[in-house]
Coordinates of C-alpha atoms and ligand atoms in Angstrom, one line a residue:
M300 CA 85.7 73.0 102.2
S301 CA 82.5 74.9 101.6
T302 CA 79.5 74.0 103.7
R303 CA 76.2 75.6 104.5
N304 CA 77.7 76.8 107.8
K305 CA 81.0 77.9 106.3
P306 CA 80.4 79.2 102.8
A307 CA 83.2 79.5 100.3
R308 CA 84.7 83.0 100.0
A309 CA 83.2 83.5 96.5
T310 CA 79.9 83.2 98.3
T311 CA 80.8 85.5 101.1
V312 CA 81.8 88.3 98.8
V313 CA 78.4 88.1 97.0
H314 CA 76.0 87.6 99.9
G315 CA 74.9 90.1 102.6
I316 CA 75.7 89.4 106.2
H317 CA 72.4 90.1 107.8
G318 CA 69.9 88.5 105.4
H319 CA 67.1 90.7 104.3
H320 CA 65.0 93.3 106.0
A321 CA 62.2 91.7 108.0
T322 CA 59.3 93.6 106.5
T323 CA 60.5 95.2 103.2
L324 CA 62.5 92.2 102.1
D325 CA 64.8 94.2 99.9
L326 CA 67.5 92.0 98.2
V327 CA 69.9 94.9 98.5
P328 CA 70.1 96.8 101.8
P329 CA 68.8 100.4 101.7
I330 CA 71.2 103.4 102.1
H331 CA 70.8 105.1 105.4
L332 CA 71.5 108.6 104.2
T333 CA 70.9 110.5 107.4
S334 CA 73.3 112.6 109.4
T335 CA 71.5 112.1 112.7
F336 CA 69.2 109.6 114.4
V337 CA 66.2 110.1 116.6
F338 CA 66.2 109.2 120.3
K339 CA 63.1 107.5 121.8
N340 CA 63.3 109.9 124.8
A341 CA 65.9 111.9 126.7
D342 CA 67.0 108.9 128.8
H343 CA 67.5 106.8 125.6
G344 CA 69.7 109.6 124.1
A345 CA 71.8 109.8 127.3
G346 CA 72.0 106.0 127.3
C347 CA 73.3 105.9 123.7
F348 CA 76.0 108.4 124.6
A349 CA 76.9 106.5 127.8
G350 CA 77.0 103.2 125.8
T351 CA 74.4 101.7 128.1
D352 CA 71.6 101.8 125.5
E353 CA 71.6 100.4 121.9
G354 CA 71.1 102.9 119.1
Y355 CA 72.7 105.1 116.5
I356 CA 73.5 108.7 117.5
Y357 CA 75.1 110.5 114.5
T358 CA 76.6 109.2 111.3
R359 CA 80.2 110.3 112.1
L360 CA 79.9 108.0 115.2
G361 CA 78.1 105.2 113.4
N362 CA 75.6 104.4 110.7
P363 CA 73.9 101.1 109.6
T364 CA 75.2 101.3 106.0
L365 CA 78.8 102.0 107.2
D366 CA 78.5 99.2 109.7
L367 CA 77.4 96.8 107.0
L368 CA 80.5 97.7 105.0
G369 CA 82.7 97.3 108.1
E370 CA 81.2 93.9 108.7
K371 CA 81.6 93.0 105.0
I372 CA 85.3 93.8 104.9
A373 CA 85.8 92.0 108.2
S374 CA 84.1 88.9 106.8
I375 CA 86.2 88.7 103.6
E376 CA 89.4 89.4 105.5
G377 CA 88.6 86.9 108.2
A378 CA 88.6 89.6 110.9
E379 CA 86.5 90.1 114.0
A380 CA 85.6 93.7 113.1
G381 CA 86.0 96.2 110.3
L382 CA 85.9 100.0 110.0
T383 CA 85.3 102.5 107.2
A384 CA 87.1 105.8 106.6
A385 CA 86.8 108.6 104.0
S386 CA 89.8 107.4 102.0
G387 CA 92.7 105.0 102.1
M388 CA 94.9 107.9 103.4
A389 CA 92.4 108.4 106.2
A390 CA 92.8 104.7 107.1
V391 CA 96.6 105.1 107.1
A392 CA 96.3 108.3 109.3
A393 CA 93.9 106.5 111.6
V394 CA 96.6 103.8 112.3
A395 CA 99.5 106.3 112.7
M396 CA 97.6 108.7 114.8
T397 CA 96.0 106.1 117.1
F398 CA 99.2 104.4 118.0
C399 CA 101.9 107.1 118.1
R400 CA 102.6 110.1 120.4
P401 CA 105.5 112.5 120.2
G402 CA 108.8 110.6 121.0
D403 CA 107.4 107.3 119.5
N404 CA 108.5 105.6 116.3
F405 CA 107.2 103.1 113.9
V406 CA 108.9 100.8 111.3
A407 CA 107.9 100.6 107.7
C408 CA 109.4 99.7 104.4
N409 CA 110.4 102.8 102.3
S410 CA 108.6 101.3 99.3
L411 CA 105.1 102.8 99.8
Y412 CA 102.4 104.7 97.9
G413 CA 103.6 108.3 97.5
G414 CA 100.8 109.7 99.8
T415 CA 101.7 107.2 102.6
F416 CA 105.4 108.1 102.2
A417 CA 104.6 111.8 102.5
M418 CA 102.5 111.3 105.6
F419 CA 105.1 109.2 107.3
N420 CA 108.2 111.1 106.2
R421 CA 106.9 114.6 106.5
H422 CA 103.7 114.9 108.6
M423 CA 104.5 112.3 111.3
R424 CA 107.9 113.8 111.8
D425 CA 106.1 117.2 112.3
F426 CA 104.2 115.5 115.1
G427 CA 107.4 114.4 116.7
V428 CA 107.0 110.8 115.6
E429 CA 110.0 109.1 113.9
P430 CA 109.3 107.0 110.8
R431 CA 112.0 104.3 110.5
L432 CA 111.8 103.6 106.8
L433 CA 113.8 100.5 105.8
S434 CA 115.2 99.6 102.4
P435 CA 113.5 96.7 100.6
A436 CA 116.6 94.6 101.3
D437 CA 116.4 95.2 105.1
C438 CA 112.7 94.3 104.9
R439 CA 113.6 90.8 103.8
D440 CA 115.9 90.2 106.7
G441 CA 114.2 89.3 110.0
E442 CA 117.2 90.3 112.2
R443 CA 117.7 93.7 110.6
L444 CA 114.0 94.3 110.7
F445 CA 113.8 93.5 114.4
A446 CA 116.9 95.5 115.1
A447 CA 115.1 98.6 113.7
T448 CA 112.5 98.4 116.5
D449 CA 112.9 99.4 120.1
A450 CA 110.8 100.1 123.2
K451 CA 109.3 103.2 121.6
T452 CA 108.2 101.4 118.4
R453 CA 104.4 101.4 118.2
F454 CA 103.6 99.5 115.0
L455 CA 105.1 97.9 111.9
F456 CA 103.7 98.7 108.5
I457 CA 104.1 97.1 105.0
E458 CA 102.5 97.3 101.7
T459 CA 102.7 94.1 99.8
P460 CA 103.0 93.9 96.8
A461 CA 104.3 97.5 97.2
N462 CA 103.2 100.4 95.0
P463 CA 104.7 100.7 92.4
T464 CA 107.8 98.4 92.7
L465 CA 105.8 95.2 93.2
D466 CA 108.2 94.2 96.0
V467 CA 106.5 91.3 97.8
F468 CA 107.3 91.2 101.5
D469 CA 107.1 88.1 103.8
I470 CA 104.1 88.9 106.0
A471 CA 104.8 86.0 108.4
L472 CA 108.4 87.3 108.9
W473 CA 107.1 90.8 109.7
A474 CA 104.4 89.3 112.0
R475 CA 107.1 87.5 114.0
A476 CA 109.1 90.7 114.4
A477 CA 106.0 92.6 115.5
K478 CA 104.9 89.9 117.9
K479 CA 108.4 89.7 119.4
R480 CA 108.2 93.5 120.0
G481 CA 104.6 93.3 121.2
V482 CA 103.2 95.8 118.7
P483 CA 100.7 95.4 115.8
L484 CA 101.7 94.6 112.3
V485 CA 99.6 96.6 109.8
V486 CA 99.5 95.4 106.2
D487 CA 98.2 97.6 103.4
N488 CA 96.4 94.9 101.3
T489 CA 95.2 97.3 98.6
F490 CA 97.1 95.6 95.7
P491 CA 96.1 92.0 96.2
T492 CA 92.7 92.5 98.0
P493 CA 91.5 89.8 100.3
W494 CA 90.7 87.7 97.2
L495 CA 94.4 87.1 96.7
S496 CA 95.9 87.6 100.1
R497 CA 94.7 87.5 103.7
P498 CA 97.4 89.0 105.9
L499 CA 95.5 88.3 109.2
E500 CA 95.9 84.5 108.5
L501 CA 99.6 85.0 108.2
G502 CA 99.9 86.8 111.6
A503 CA 99.2 90.5 110.8
D504 CA 97.0 92.4 113.3
I505 CA 95.4 95.0 111.1
V506 CA 94.6 95.0 107.4
L507 CA 94.2 98.3 105.6
H508 CA 92.7 99.2 102.2
S509 CA 92.5 102.0 99.8
G510 CA 89.0 100.7 98.8
T511 CA 89.1 103.3 96.0
K512 CA 90.8 100.6 94.0
Y513 CA 89.7 97.0 93.5
L514 CA 87.1 96.9 96.3
S515 CA 85.2 99.6 94.5
G516 CA 86.4 98.3 91.2
H517 CA 84.7 100.9 89.1
G518 CA 86.7 104.0 89.5
D519 CA 83.9 106.1 90.9
I520 CA 84.4 106.4 94.7
I521 CA 87.1 107.2 97.3
G522 CA 87.2 105.3 100.5
G523 CA 89.3 103.4 103.1
M524 CA 88.7 100.3 105.2
L525 CA 90.4 98.6 108.2
A526 CA 89.9 95.2 109.6
G527 CA 91.3 93.4 112.7
S528 CA 90.4 92.4 116.3
K529 CA 87.5 94.0 118.0
E530 CA 89.8 95.5 120.5
L531 CA 92.1 97.2 117.9
M532 CA 89.2 98.4 115.8
T533 CA 87.4 99.9 118.8
R534 CA 90.6 101.7 119.8
I535 CA 91.1 103.2 116.3
K536 CA 87.4 104.3 116.2
K537 CA 87.4 105.9 119.6
D538 CA 90.9 107.3 119.6
Y539 CA 90.9 108.7 116.0
L540 CA 88.0 108.2 113.7
N541 CA 85.2 109.5 115.9
N542 CA 86.7 112.8 116.8
F543 CA 89.1 113.5 113.8
G544 CA 86.1 112.8 111.6
P545 CA 87.2 111.3 108.2
T546 CA 83.8 109.6 107.8
M547 CA 82.8 107.8 104.6
S548 CA 79.4 108.8 103.1
P549 CA 76.8 106.1 103.5
F550 CA 76.1 106.5 99.8
T551 CA 79.8 105.7 99.1
A552 CA 79.6 102.7 101.5
W553 CA 76.5 101.4 99.6
L554 CA 78.5 101.6 96.3
F555 CA 81.3 99.7 97.9
L556 CA 78.9 97.0 99.0
R557 CA 77.8 96.8 95.4
G558 CA 81.3 96.7 94.0
I559 CA 82.5 94.0 96.4
K560 CA 79.9 91.6 95.2
T561 CA 81.9 91.2 91.9
L562 CA 85.3 91.2 93.6
A563 CA 86.0 87.5 92.9
V564 CA 85.1 87.5 89.2
R565 CA 86.8 90.8 88.6
M566 CA 90.0 89.8 90.3
E567 CA 90.2 86.5 88.4
K568 CA 89.8 88.4 85.1
H569 CA 92.3 91.1 86.2
C570 CA 94.8 88.3 87.0
D571 CA 94.2 86.4 83.7
N572 CA 94.8 89.5 81.8
A573 CA 97.9 90.6 83.8
E574 CA 99.5 87.2 83.4
K575 CA 99.2 87.4 79.6
I576 CA 100.3 91.0 79.4
A577 CA 103.3 90.4 81.7
A578 CA 104.4 87.4 79.5
F579 CA 104.0 89.7 76.4
L580 CA 106.0 92.5 77.9
E581 CA 108.8 90.3 79.2
K582 CA 109.5 89.1 75.7
H583 CA 109.1 92.4 74.0
P584 CA 112.4 93.8 72.5
K585 CA 111.5 97.4 73.5
V586 CA 111.0 96.5 77.2
S587 CA 114.2 96.6 79.2
K588 CA 112.9 95.6 82.6
I589 CA 109.6 94.2 84.1
W590 CA 108.4 93.7 87.6
Y591 CA 105.4 91.3 88.0
P592 CA 105.3 88.9 91.0
G593 CA 103.8 86.1 88.8
L594 CA 106.9 86.0 86.6
A595 CA 109.6 83.4 87.6
S596 CA 112.1 86.2 86.9
H597 CA 110.6 88.4 89.7
P598 CA 113.0 88.3 92.7
D599 CA 110.1 87.7 95.2
H600 CA 108.3 85.1 93.0
A601 CA 108.8 82.4 95.6
I602 CA 107.3 84.4 98.5
A603 CA 104.5 85.7 96.3
K604 CA 103.6 82.1 95.4
K605 CA 103.5 81.2 99.1
Q606 CA 101.3 84.0 100.4
M607 CA 99.2 85.0 97.4
A608 CA 96.5 83.0 95.6
R609 CA 97.4 84.7 92.3
F610 CA 99.7 87.6 91.5
G611 CA 97.4 90.6 91.0
A612 CA 97.1 92.9 88.1
M613 CA 99.7 95.6 88.6
I614 CA 102.8 95.6 86.4
A615 CA 105.8 97.9 86.4
F616 CA 108.2 98.1 83.5
E617 CA 110.8 100.2 81.8
V618 CA 111.2 100.7 78.0
K619 CA 114.5 101.2 76.2
G620 CA 115.1 104.9 75.6
G621 CA 114.3 105.8 79.2
V622 CA 112.0 108.5 80.4
D623 CA 111.5 110.1 76.9
A624 CA 110.5 106.8 75.4
G625 CA 108.2 106.1 78.4
K626 CA 106.5 109.5 77.9
K627 CA 106.0 108.7 74.2
L628 CA 104.4 105.4 75.1
M629 CA 102.0 107.0 77.7
D630 CA 101.1 109.9 75.2
N631 CA 100.3 107.5 72.4
V632 CA 98.4 104.6 73.9
Q633 CA 94.7 104.5 72.8
L634 CA 93.0 101.9 74.8
C635 CA 95.1 102.2 77.9
T636 CA 94.2 105.4 79.7
L637 CA 96.8 107.8 81.1
A638 CA 95.6 108.3 84.7
V639 CA 96.7 107.5 88.3
S640 CA 94.7 105.3 90.6
L641 CA 94.4 101.6 89.9
G642 CA 92.1 98.6 90.2
D643 CA 89.5 99.9 87.8
C644 CA 87.8 98.0 84.9
E645 CA 89.8 100.2 82.5
T646 CA 93.6 99.6 82.0
L647 CA 95.4 102.6 83.4
I648 CA 99.0 103.7 82.7
Q649 CA 101.1 106.3 84.6
H650 CA 104.6 107.4 85.5
P651 CA 105.2 107.1 89.3
A652 CA 108.4 109.2 89.5
S653 CA 106.5 112.3 88.2
M654 CA 103.0 111.4 89.4
T655 CA 101.9 109.0 92.2
H656 CA 105.4 109.1 93.8
A657 CA 106.4 112.7 93.1
S658 CA 106.3 113.3 96.9
Y659 CA 109.6 111.3 97.2
P660 CA 112.8 113.3 97.1
R661 CA 114.6 111.7 94.1
E662 CA 117.3 110.0 96.2
E663 CA 114.7 108.5 98.5
R664 CA 112.7 107.3 95.6
L665 CA 115.7 105.6 94.0
K666 CA 116.5 103.9 97.3
A667 CA 113.0 102.5 97.3
G668 CA 113.6 101.1 93.9
I669 CA 111.3 103.5 92.0
T670 CA 113.4 104.3 89.0
D671 CA 113.0 107.4 86.7
G672 CA 111.9 105.3 83.8
L673 CA 109.4 103.0 85.6
I674 CA 106.0 102.9 84.1
R675 CA 103.1 101.4 86.0
L676 CA 100.2 99.6 84.4
S677 CA 97.0 98.7 86.2
V678 CA 95.6 96.0 84.0
G679 CA 91.9 96.2 83.5
I680 CA 89.3 93.7 82.6
E681 CA 89.0 94.5 78.9
D682 CA 90.0 91.8 76.3
A683 CA 93.7 91.0 77.0
D684 CA 94.5 90.9 73.3
D685 CA 93.2 94.4 72.8
I686 CA 95.4 95.7 75.6
I687 CA 98.4 93.8 74.1
A688 CA 97.7 95.2 70.6
D689 CA 97.5 98.8 72.0
L690 CA 100.9 98.4 73.8
D691 CA 102.5 96.6 70.9
E692 CA 101.4 99.1 68.3
T693 CA 102.4 102.0 70.5
M694 CA 105.8 100.5 71.2
R695 CA 106.5 100.5 67.4
L696 CA 106.7 104.3 67.7
L697 CA 109.6 104.1 70.2
Ligands
LCS22 N1 97.6 102.6 99.9 C1 97.9 102.3 98.6 C2 98.7 101.0 98.4 C3 97.6 103.1 97.6 O1 97.9 102.7 96.4 C4 96.8 104.3 97.8 C5 96.4 105.2 96.8 C6 96.5 104.6 99.2 C7 96.9 103.7 100.2 C8 95.7 105.8 99.5 O2 94.4 105.6 99.2 P1 93.3 106.7 98.8 O3 93.3 107.7 99.9 O4 93.7 107.3 97.5 O5 92.0 106.0 98.7 N2 97.1 105.0 95.5 C9 97.0 105.7 94.4 C10 97.7 105.5 93.3 O6 98.6 104.6 93.1 N3 97.4 106.3 92.3 O7 96.4 107.2 92.8 C11 96.1 106.9 94.2

């Protein structure tokens, strides 16, 4: 229940955390576009480095605008602390590089964003770290999941709903396996956003975002965020972010603070539209398959209902006539825009096998359920009937 002391989440996403500046009284916080900060004297500088004095040092190590965004993401995820990074991939790298050393392993589902798959499968192997990438079926079985871990496992990782298959994994089941092994569970919460799913409440230890998507909401910035306990966030900052240096620009952070204010209204509209479009596609004679967690026909509908407030705005589908028909659809839509990325106001359409997930060897991609003909739609916030009319008229050409 919402009270003055505990505002509803729709209020939290809108309001600032620190109130207003004492003298300037800006409604919106200023952008601290500075690379370095002035010390009061030599002892203060030394104290800031030693951690015995309060004060910012250098933006890679900390900046008030970045801190505001870190606190904002923590507040909407229900976490003690939050961090910013230059991109979603930088946030994924921060986790993998903080927790693993040569000889270690980690367990993840093989159904992942293509960049994450490439980092895990190629680059982490190059560093002597073994990615144990499970099939979606194994990811739904607590015993098989735990059996994939051992004393050298350093973290567990899932994307849910996964990009682009829309597989929904049981966060509480993964959290139990992680707890039993004594390692953190990391959940990539990019697709649902904290508006629809809060993994920390279900037992996850770290939440990760490609903020580039719904948190920005406007397709104009790249950035990543992490949230979790103070202890884990401090470790990730000290062991990776500070010295490897994937720092978000304070200007970008300021745009994120602006974008997040409308997260609740955007997500509700995204979901309204996606529900209508999924229902339209499911009935369409040219559509041979559709994956949307909000449809009763989706294999993970029950778990999606349990752990998500609504079902998000990402839809995957196949059209009759396979890859060629899919290409014809993507080449002829007029309102939907042929582009990767997702979570923008505009509806985006793309072909994962040749685009976002081209980093998968074909066999691995098929094992993850990413078929040759799968088309991914990121439903925007235009009028739903206009999106439906665009898809309907284009499918007449197939
Ligand atoms: N995690 C997920 C679930 C993603 O979808 C992406 C990017 C990332 C992490 C990486 O974030 P970035 O570094 O791009 O901020 N997904 C993309 C996609 O599906 N199309 O283009 C990028």
